[in-house]
Amino acid sequence: MSLTLTDVRLVYPDGDRELVALDEVSLHVPDGTLTAVVGPSGSGKSSLLAVAATLVRPRAGRILVGDTDAGALSDAARTRLRLNRVGIVFQQPNLLPSLTAVEQLQVTDRMRGGASRPDHAERLLATVGLKDRLRSRPHQLSGGERQRVNIARALMGAPEVLLVDEPTSALDEHRGAQIVDLLADLTRHHGLATVLVTHDSRHLDRADRVATMHDGRLTPP
Ligand code: ADP
Ligand code: MG
């Protein structure tokens, strides 16, 4: 299923004024494709993901996940949409220090109210290259490996949309390239509509499209 944003406007209060974080932003991401969004710090990239993730309601505009209009849903229905159809990889992995890689993924099942599926978690971790790291805790993993756990966790609910915020910022060039390769492969294999936000203009050759954000405006590919 695709992701479509149409004429999205997002405004934050800023003292007695307003800050326009997203200004008439439109973006269509077909399933099985990866769109990279590049742009300087403060240009609105994370805001774009927050709106696409249905975490924040825009002042105007429309978010479609497949055929579902997120703006028309109640808060409870939006939460269900997010848990079941959207995978989010935040900039900070936010892994729980005491849990193994498999357990990090199982927590997501419990949040969804389902039974935890250790075999499913193990398969996903193997898919992201962590077959030998299933019982490792975050402090035993490298930055790149923690980011892979983070990505696998986002896929636990078999989402249609994958939103990834600056996954390579803490990684060296080689490991950064590997993470982008992984995201591109997962996008094709699972038919995801993926948005990869980055201020890092390296590794963009793996993206199907590259859009540029500047001062809240998105220049489409
Ligand atoms: P980027 O991810 O490209 O660095 P952000 O989306 O985080 O950009 O921020 C876009 C603009 O919105 C910036 O000017 C930032 O300071 C502002 N901003 C982001 N989040 C908030 C917030 N929760 N409240 C007020 N202003 C915010
Ligand atoms: Mg950001």
Tab-separated table of C-alpha atoms and ligand atoms in Angstrom:
chain	number	residue	atom	x	y	z
A	1	MET	CA	0.000	0.000	0.000
A	2	SER	CA	1.225	3.476	-0.790
A	3	LEU	CA	1.623	6.560	1.379
A	4	THR	CA	0.254	9.860	0.133
A	5	LEU	CA	0.500	13.292	1.710
A	6	THR	CA	-1.423	16.093	0.032
A	7	ASP	CA	-1.005	19.811	0.771
A	8	VAL	CA	0.032	19.222	4.374
A	9	ARG	CA	0.483	22.258	6.558
A	10	LEU	CA	1.867	21.876	10.089
A	11	VAL	CA	2.217	24.810	12.452
A	12	TYR	CA	3.859	24.897	15.881
A	13	PRO	CA	3.115	27.623	18.415
A	14	ASP	CA	6.183	29.823	18.824
A	15	GLY	CA	5.669	32.370	21.617
A	16	ASP	CA	2.929	34.672	20.413
A	17	ARG	CA	3.683	33.731	16.808
A	18	GLU	CA	3.554	30.536	14.798
A	19	LEU	CA	6.259	28.527	13.140
A	20	VAL	CA	5.320	26.883	9.864
A	21	ALA	CA	7.096	23.519	10.003
A	22	LEU	CA	5.429	22.056	6.891
A	23	ASP	CA	4.178	24.337	4.145
A	24	GLU	CA	1.888	22.726	1.543
A	25	VAL	CA	3.860	19.495	1.504
A	26	SER	CA	2.779	16.786	-0.937
A	27	LEU	CA	4.441	13.414	-1.376
A	28	HIS	CA	3.406	10.108	-2.937
A	29	VAL	CA	5.364	6.965	-2.099
A	30	PRO	CA	4.244	3.858	-4.027
A	31	ASP	CA	4.594	0.483	-2.351
A	32	GLY	CA	7.895	-1.263	-2.900
A	33	THR	CA	9.746	2.039	-3.296
A	34	LEU	CA	12.059	4.096	-1.125
A	35	THR	CA	11.926	7.883	-1.132
A	36	ALA	CA	14.791	9.717	0.533
A	37	VAL	CA	14.047	13.143	1.991
A	38	VAL	CA	17.145	15.264	2.406
A	39	GLY	CA	17.542	18.763	3.773
A	40	PRO	CA	19.337	20.764	6.442
A	41	SER	CA	18.709	20.502	10.157
A	42	GLY	CA	15.526	22.338	11.127
A	43	SER	CA	14.009	22.140	7.639
A	44	GLY	CA	11.058	20.007	8.775
A	45	LYS	CA	12.126	16.437	8.007
A	46	SER	CA	11.206	14.939	11.399
A	47	SER	CA	7.951	16.907	11.343
A	48	LEU	CA	7.126	15.308	8.001
A	49	LEU	CA	7.630	11.849	9.509
A	50	ALA	CA	5.574	12.706	12.600
A	51	VAL	CA	2.653	13.710	10.389
A	52	ALA	CA	3.062	10.696	8.095
A	53	ALA	CA	3.190	8.456	11.179
A	54	THR	CA	-0.137	9.968	12.307
A	55	LEU	CA	1.531	10.995	15.556
A	56	VAL	CA	0.709	14.652	14.888
A	57	ARG	CA	-2.393	16.025	13.194
A	58	PRO	CA	-1.574	18.671	10.609
A	59	ARG	CA	-3.491	21.933	10.491
A	60	ALA	CA	-4.445	21.219	6.895
A	61	GLY	CA	-3.926	18.580	4.262
A	62	ARG	CA	-4.471	14.868	3.954
A	63	ILE	CA	-2.550	11.716	4.908
A	64	LEU	CA	-3.516	8.504	3.129
A	65	VAL	CA	-2.133	5.154	4.256
A	66	GLY	CA	-3.246	2.980	1.378
A	67	ASP	CA	-6.863	4.073	0.968
A	68	THR	CA	-7.300	5.063	4.607
A	69	ASP	CA	-7.643	8.773	5.305
A	70	ALA	CA	-5.895	9.172	8.670
A	71	GLY	CA	-7.496	12.576	9.295
A	72	ALA	CA	-10.967	11.046	9.267
A	73	LEU	CA	-10.169	8.601	12.076
A	74	SER	CA	-10.694	8.909	15.821
A	75	ASP	CA	-7.596	9.006	17.999
A	76	ALA	CA	-8.112	5.353	18.938
A	77	ALA	CA	-8.423	4.312	15.295
A	78	ARG	CA	-5.309	6.298	14.425
A	79	THR	CA	-3.400	4.482	17.156
A	80	ARG	CA	-4.534	1.151	15.698
A	81	LEU	CA	-3.541	2.297	12.208
A	82	ARG	CA	-0.100	3.254	13.508
A	83	LEU	CA	0.444	0.005	15.395
A	84	ASN	CA	-0.752	-2.236	12.587
A	85	ARG	CA	0.203	-0.521	9.353
A	86	VAL	CA	3.072	1.896	10.017
A	87	GLY	CA	6.624	1.039	11.088
A	88	ILE	CA	8.601	3.859	12.645
A	89	VAL	CA	12.358	3.945	13.172
A	90	PHE	CA	13.118	6.926	15.363
A	91	GLN	CA	16.462	8.663	15.353
A	92	GLN	CA	17.236	7.380	18.843
A	93	PRO	CA	16.873	3.589	18.954
A	94	ASN	CA	15.302	3.703	22.456
A	95	LEU	CA	16.146	0.083	23.101
A	96	LEU	CA	15.518	-1.099	26.636
A	97	PRO	CA	18.910	-1.740	28.283
A	98	SER	CA	17.953	-4.954	30.068
A	99	LEU	CA	16.315	-6.736	27.134
A	100	THR	CA	17.845	-9.028	24.525
A	101	ALA	CA	17.340	-8.314	20.829
A	102	VAL	CA	14.517	-10.866	20.592
A	103	GLU	CA	12.811	-9.382	23.657
A	104	GLN	CA	13.007	-5.846	22.214
A	105	LEU	CA	10.876	-7.088	19.330
A	106	GLN	CA	8.482	-9.049	21.512
A	107	VAL	CA	7.658	-5.915	23.511
A	108	THR	CA	6.129	-4.500	20.332
A	109	ASP	CA	3.800	-7.494	20.054
A	110	ARG	CA	2.638	-6.942	23.609
A	111	MET	CA	2.005	-3.248	22.970
A	112	ARG	CA	-0.240	-4.306	20.135
A	113	GLY	CA	-2.077	-6.556	22.549
A	114	GLY	CA	-1.137	-9.743	20.713
A	115	ALA	CA	0.757	-12.805	21.796
A	116	SER	CA	4.511	-12.417	21.594
A	117	ARG	CA	6.063	-14.482	18.825
A	118	PRO	CA	9.714	-15.246	19.561
A	119	ASP	CA	10.156	-17.266	16.353
A	120	HIS	CA	8.839	-14.357	14.276
A	121	ALA	CA	11.203	-11.991	16.104
A	122	GLU	CA	14.119	-14.348	15.454
A	123	ARG	CA	13.316	-14.583	11.751
A	124	LEU	CA	13.166	-10.808	11.419
A	125	LEU	CA	16.450	-10.366	13.262
A	126	ALA	CA	18.037	-12.887	10.915
A	127	THR	CA	16.650	-10.894	7.963
A	128	VAL	CA	18.477	-7.780	9.160
A	129	GLY	CA	21.728	-9.699	9.631
A	130	LEU	CA	21.578	-10.376	13.384
A	131	LYS	CA	21.161	-14.153	13.392
A	132	ASP	CA	24.090	-14.450	15.816
A	133	ARG	CA	22.941	-11.582	18.049
A	134	LEU	CA	19.513	-12.791	19.144
A	135	ARG	CA	20.343	-12.884	22.859
A	136	SER	CA	22.564	-9.786	22.919
A	137	ARG	CA	21.596	-6.750	24.971
A	138	PRO	CA	22.078	-3.206	23.642
A	139	HIS	CA	25.437	-2.618	25.384
A	140	GLN	CA	26.796	-5.729	23.642
A	141	LEU	CA	25.861	-4.409	20.199
A	142	SER	CA	27.578	-1.883	17.934
A	143	GLY	CA	25.766	1.272	16.819
A	144	GLY	CA	24.978	-0.306	13.465
A	145	GLU	CA	23.659	-3.472	15.119
A	146	ARG	CA	21.441	-1.451	17.464
A	147	GLN	CA	20.065	0.354	14.434
A	148	ARG	CA	19.313	-3.044	12.841
A	149	VAL	CA	17.382	-4.128	15.944
A	150	ASN	CA	15.501	-0.855	15.713
A	151	ILE	CA	14.602	-1.563	12.078
A	152	ALA	CA	13.583	-5.172	12.765
A	153	ARG	CA	11.365	-3.970	15.621
A	154	ALA	CA	9.598	-1.563	13.268
A	155	LEU	CA	8.767	-4.512	10.979
A	156	MET	CA	7.199	-6.690	13.701
A	157	GLY	CA	3.656	-5.648	12.830
A	158	ALA	CA	4.187	-6.299	9.093
A	159	PRO	CA	3.651	-2.612	8.261
A	160	GLU	CA	2.849	-1.247	4.813
A	161	VAL	CA	4.621	2.038	5.452
A	162	LEU	CA	8.131	2.368	6.910
A	163	LEU	CA	9.317	5.747	8.206
A	164	VAL	CA	12.976	6.111	9.129
A	165	ASP	CA	14.565	9.186	10.711
A	166	GLU	CA	18.305	9.752	10.196
A	167	PRO	CA	19.412	6.121	10.650
A	168	THR	CA	23.007	6.731	9.578
A	169	SER	CA	23.881	9.867	11.531
A	170	ALA	CA	25.840	8.010	14.221
A	171	LEU	CA	27.510	5.567	11.814
A	172	ASP	CA	30.651	5.671	9.722
A	173	GLU	CA	30.396	5.708	5.941
A	174	HIS	CA	30.597	1.964	5.415
A	175	ARG	CA	28.067	1.068	8.113
A	176	GLY	CA	25.804	3.893	6.989
A	177	ALA	CA	25.826	2.511	3.451
A	178	GLN	CA	24.998	-0.967	4.768
A	179	ILE	CA	21.964	0.358	6.652
A	180	VAL	CA	20.645	2.162	3.559
A	181	ASP	CA	21.215	-1.011	1.503
A	182	LEU	CA	19.287	-2.989	4.090
A	183	LEU	CA	16.379	-0.515	4.050
A	184	ALA	CA	16.256	-0.627	0.238
A	185	ASP	CA	16.236	-4.442	0.264
A	186	LEU	CA	13.514	-4.622	2.934
A	187	THR	CA	11.441	-2.087	0.989
A	188	ARG	CA	11.459	-4.290	-2.125
A	189	HIS	CA	11.108	-7.598	-0.328
A	190	HIS	CA	8.157	-6.522	1.851
A	191	GLY	CA	6.605	-4.116	-0.683
A	192	LEU	CA	6.913	-1.226	1.756
A	193	ALA	CA	6.312	2.440	1.047
A	194	THR	CA	9.456	3.743	2.725
A	195	VAL	CA	10.471	7.293	3.599
A	196	LEU	CA	14.091	7.678	4.661
A	197	VAL	CA	14.924	11.056	6.148
A	198	THR	CA	18.545	12.116	6.255
A	199	HIS	CA	20.735	15.201	6.235
A	200	ASP	CA	23.449	12.954	4.874
A	201	SER	CA	23.550	13.109	1.091
A	202	ARG	CA	25.711	9.984	0.821
A	203	HIS	CA	24.154	6.630	-0.070
A	204	LEU	CA	21.251	8.189	-1.976
A	205	ASP	CA	21.918	6.059	-5.042
A	206	ARG	CA	19.850	3.297	-3.393
A	207	ALA	CA	16.743	5.508	-3.224
A	208	ASP	CA	14.114	5.320	-5.959
A	209	ARG	CA	13.430	9.042	-5.531
A	210	VAL	CA	15.068	11.881	-3.646
A	211	ALA	CA	13.022	14.857	-2.453
A	212	THR	CA	14.514	17.932	-0.820
A	213	MET	CA	13.147	19.761	2.206
A	214	HIS	CA	13.928	23.400	2.766
A	215	ASP	CA	12.227	25.700	5.285
A	216	GLY	CA	9.210	23.407	5.485
A	217	ARG	CA	8.753	23.148	1.740
A	218	LEU	CA	9.340	19.915	-0.105
A	219	THR	CA	10.693	19.960	-3.623
A	220	PRO	CA	9.329	16.773	-5.105
A	221	PRO	CA	11.536	14.364	-7.001
B	1	ADP	P1	14.542	18.510	10.964
B	1	ADP	O1	14.106	17.134	11.345
B	1	ADP	O2	14.685	18.706	9.487
B	1	ADP	O3	15.779	18.932	11.702
B	1	ADP	P2	12.207	19.396	12.464
B	1	ADP	O4	11.008	18.827	11.798
B	1	ADP	O5	12.685	18.745	13.694
B	1	ADP	O6	13.388	19.548	11.385
B	1	ADP	O7	11.917	20.917	12.810
B	1	ADP	C1	11.357	21.844	11.874
B	1	ADP	C2	11.132	23.164	12.584
B	1	ADP	O8	10.105	23.019	13.552
B	1	ADP	C3	12.357	23.673	13.338
B	1	ADP	O9	12.365	25.092	13.257
B	1	ADP	C4	12.097	23.230	14.759
B	1	ADP	O10	12.742	24.077	15.674
B	1	ADP	C5	10.582	23.311	14.859
B	1	ADP	N1	9.989	22.325	15.769
B	1	ADP	C6	10.154	20.975	15.687
B	1	ADP	N2	9.426	20.356	16.641
B	1	ADP	C7	8.798	21.334	17.344
B	1	ADP	C8	7.899	21.340	18.447
B	1	ADP	N3	7.471	20.183	19.013
B	1	ADP	N4	7.444	22.536	18.901
B	1	ADP	C9	7.833	23.688	18.323
B	1	ADP	N5	8.676	23.755	17.263
B	1	ADP	C10	9.160	22.600	16.780
B	2	MG	MG	15.049	15.709	12.516
